Amino acid sequence: MLQIKNLNVHYGVIHALKDVNLTVNKGEIVTLIGANGAGKTTTLRTISGLNKATSGDIILEGTNITNLLAHQRVEMKVSQVPEGRRIFPEMSVLENLELGAFLRKDKNEIKKDIDHVYDLFPILGKRKKQTAGTLSGGEQQMLAMGRALMSRPKILLLDEPSMGLAPLLVREIFEIIKNINSTGTTILLVEQNARMALSIAHRAYVIETGSIVLSGTGEELSKSDEIQKAYLGGE
């Protein structure tokens, strides 16, 4: 589904990503874990076209998308749920969802997809006329995920979906991520909660200071002494 080859990204003189290689196969949940500032968000933003690659290739289903604009990548069914949710606070829940489908013309299908989002997140259906800024943090995260699904992505990029949420809500969000994946959406997940991320990931990569330093199945990495010490509280 997605192949990243020797990806380099610079912020001015800062070399943020260094020869990153990463693969996401169709139907997988792949997670990218690492400390703050390691390059996780930069990786996602470069895949979705918000950051420009200095060199390297981003290949989606055999097509090189490295130089496409962000909206062209959305047309190719790449969708990102940004860190911090970035919902439109003055608009209603329904209007936020409709904006997620702004490139689509199939009005009847859009209606079906809105109903599908309400099935996934029943609370959003109850709050559809409410302004998004008045929702709780967990509800805003659900809305950000629902909005991203409105473009019918083949691959969904999730940036820190559990950030700032109570433990009970974190579990709920991760169950929903598994549910979205089970309906056929491929997922690349960036997450600081390494334990939860590894528990649902088919495969995982560890990034440190812009370089991939480790990869394996979610289970393998969750059992690795190195990962236990660095990210799982040293059990």
XYZ file of C-alpha atoms in Angstrom:
235
model
C 0.000 0.000 0.000
C 2.668 2.501 1.083
C 6.417 2.407 0.668
C 8.833 5.052 1.939
C 12.353 4.844 0.533
C 15.369 6.735 1.895
C 13.233 9.695 2.977
C 15.088 12.808 4.127
C 13.431 15.960 5.452
C 15.063 19.181 6.625
C 13.702 22.111 8.629
C 16.240 24.710 7.563
C 19.563 23.337 8.811
C 17.919 20.683 11.013
C 18.005 17.206 9.462
C 14.638 15.951 10.793
C 14.357 12.616 8.918
C 17.430 10.639 7.902
C 17.045 7.962 5.210
C 13.763 6.637 6.616
C 12.572 3.359 5.073
C 9.147 2.088 6.003
C 6.482 -0.173 4.460
C 2.762 -0.457 5.170
C 1.007 -3.422 3.559
C -2.653 -3.389 2.582
C -4.931 -4.107 5.544
C -2.270 -3.629 8.217
C -2.045 -1.459 11.296
C 1.574 -0.288 11.418
C 2.714 1.870 14.308
C 5.636 4.270 14.558
C 6.806 4.819 18.128
C 9.509 7.051 19.557
C 10.206 9.864 21.989
C 9.007 13.439 21.552
C 10.871 15.120 18.706
C 12.078 11.827 17.204
C 10.429 12.534 13.829
C 7.080 10.735 14.114
C 4.836 13.661 13.196
C 7.280 14.838 10.513
C 7.002 11.398 8.877
C 3.200 11.596 8.746
C 3.168 15.212 7.572
C 5.592 14.357 4.766
C 3.453 11.400 3.652
C 0.358 13.602 3.547
C 2.158 16.421 1.708
C 2.224 19.032 4.477
C 6.031 18.838 4.669
C 8.305 18.647 1.661
C 10.796 15.823 1.285
C 14.415 16.872 0.691
C 15.076 13.537 -1.013
C 13.700 10.007 -1.168
C 10.429 8.554 -2.420
C 6.890 8.069 -1.154
C 5.124 5.400 -3.185
C 1.395 4.725 -2.821
C 0.138 1.551 -4.505
C 2.985 1.708 -7.015
C 2.576 5.438 -7.801
C 5.255 7.923 -6.738
C 3.440 10.705 -4.835
C 6.543 12.458 -3.432
C 5.927 15.693 -5.340
C 2.134 15.796 -5.267
C 0.311 18.547 -3.357
C -1.547 17.652 -0.152
C -5.033 17.814 -1.729
C -3.885 15.572 -4.582
C -2.865 12.984 -2.001
C -6.337 13.206 -0.426
C -7.768 12.529 -3.899
C -5.534 9.441 -3.961
C -7.168 8.344 -0.683
C -4.512 9.353 1.852
C -6.134 10.949 4.906
C -4.561 12.276 8.114
C -5.959 12.816 11.597
C -3.577 15.515 12.853
C -2.052 15.762 16.302
C -4.248 18.026 18.424
C -7.335 17.091 16.336
C -7.629 20.414 14.448
C -11.409 20.317 14.190
C -13.279 23.486 13.147
C -14.589 24.678 16.545
C -17.184 27.182 15.300
C -18.833 24.654 12.969
C -21.249 21.925 13.952
C -20.296 18.257 14.169
C -22.190 17.600 10.925
C -20.476 20.496 9.097
C -17.055 19.162 10.174
C -17.942 15.752 8.731
C -19.221 17.295 5.489
C -15.908 19.168 5.132
C -14.125 15.819 5.290
C -15.886 14.930 2.026
C -15.169 18.253 0.271
C -13.467 16.580 -2.729
C -16.315 14.134 -3.287
C -19.291 14.610 -5.613
C -21.365 11.499 -4.736
C -23.944 13.145 -2.461
C -25.954 9.986 -1.723
C -22.838 8.077 -0.755
C -21.683 10.977 1.455
C -24.948 10.702 3.398
C -24.332 6.959 3.863
C -20.809 7.631 5.103
C -22.036 10.216 7.622
C -24.447 7.559 8.941
C -21.518 5.115 9.094
C -19.506 7.609 11.188
C -22.502 7.943 13.529
C -22.577 4.138 13.821
C -18.862 4.106 14.715
C -19.196 7.052 17.115
C -22.827 7.144 18.409
C -22.114 10.225 20.560
C -21.445 12.255 17.378
C -24.900 11.378 16.068
C -26.410 12.735 19.282
C -24.306 15.905 19.008
C -24.503 16.485 15.252
C -25.926 20.037 15.586
C -23.626 21.008 18.440
C -20.651 23.264 17.698
C -17.510 21.159 17.663
C -15.617 23.444 20.037
C -18.024 22.545 22.864
C -17.286 18.798 22.648
C -15.064 17.044 25.193
C -11.501 16.092 24.207
C -12.509 12.497 23.527
C -15.483 13.553 21.416
C -13.267 15.943 19.428
C -10.838 13.075 18.749
C -13.750 10.943 17.510
C -14.880 13.810 15.289
C -11.365 14.242 13.839
C -11.265 10.524 13.038
C -14.784 10.572 11.589
C -13.939 13.596 9.437
C -10.849 11.828 8.050
C -12.948 8.764 7.193
C -15.300 10.932 5.111
C -12.750 11.031 2.279
C -12.949 7.203 2.132
C -9.225 6.756 2.685
C -7.332 3.676 1.623
C -4.719 4.602 4.210
C -5.455 6.541 7.386
C -2.593 8.390 9.111
C -3.292 8.797 12.831
C -1.122 11.218 14.807
C -1.266 10.740 18.605
C -4.978 9.807 18.856
C -4.730 9.130 22.613
C -3.082 12.441 23.524
C -4.708 14.108 26.513
C -7.428 11.482 26.944
C -8.447 9.625 30.121
C -7.320 5.949 30.227
C -10.863 4.641 29.732
C -11.284 6.770 26.604
C -7.865 5.708 25.306
C -9.010 2.072 25.362
C -12.209 3.049 23.544
C -10.299 4.964 20.844
C -7.974 2.006 20.260
C -10.937 -0.380 19.972
C -12.391 1.962 17.332
C -9.041 2.009 15.463
C -9.138 -1.814 15.357
C -12.752 -1.639 14.161
C -11.882 0.832 11.351
C -9.025 -1.450 10.304
C -11.274 -4.530 10.283
C -13.526 -2.869 7.688
C -10.580 -2.643 5.270
C -8.834 0.663 6.022
C -5.029 0.424 6.253
C -3.616 2.435 9.175
C -0.282 4.074 9.976
C -0.391 5.065 13.624
C 1.954 7.464 15.425
C 1.527 7.153 19.159
C 3.372 7.966 22.386
C 1.388 5.336 24.279
C 3.700 2.591 23.022
C 2.025 -0.151 25.050
C -1.406 0.437 23.506
C 0.015 1.017 20.027
C 2.028 -2.224 20.046
C -0.959 -4.170 21.402
C -3.007 -3.480 18.239
C -0.238 -3.173 15.602
C 0.571 -5.915 13.126
C 4.037 -4.382 12.710
C 5.968 -1.545 14.290
C 8.940 0.734 13.732
C 10.952 2.638 16.333
C 12.305 6.050 15.332
C 15.065 7.893 17.218
C 16.421 11.317 16.219
C 15.052 10.964 12.691
C 16.280 7.415 11.983
C 14.483 4.073 12.110
C 16.443 1.998 14.651
C 14.228 -1.064 15.103
C 11.339 -2.847 13.424
C 9.344 -6.027 13.905
C 5.865 -7.296 14.712
C 3.942 -5.484 17.426
C 4.311 -8.558 19.633
C 8.076 -8.871 19.053
C 8.726 -5.245 19.954
C 6.469 -5.314 23.009
C 8.590 -8.225 24.341
C 11.961 -6.633 23.465
C 14.044 -5.705 26.537
C 15.242 -2.559 24.771
C 11.676 -1.396 24.099
C 10.526 -2.393 27.603
C 13.215 -0.182 29.146
C 12.824 2.774 26.783
C 9.072 2.941 26.224
C 7.154 0.533 28.460
C 8.352 1.563 31.893
C 11.130 -1.026 32.129
C 9.019 -3.985 33.237
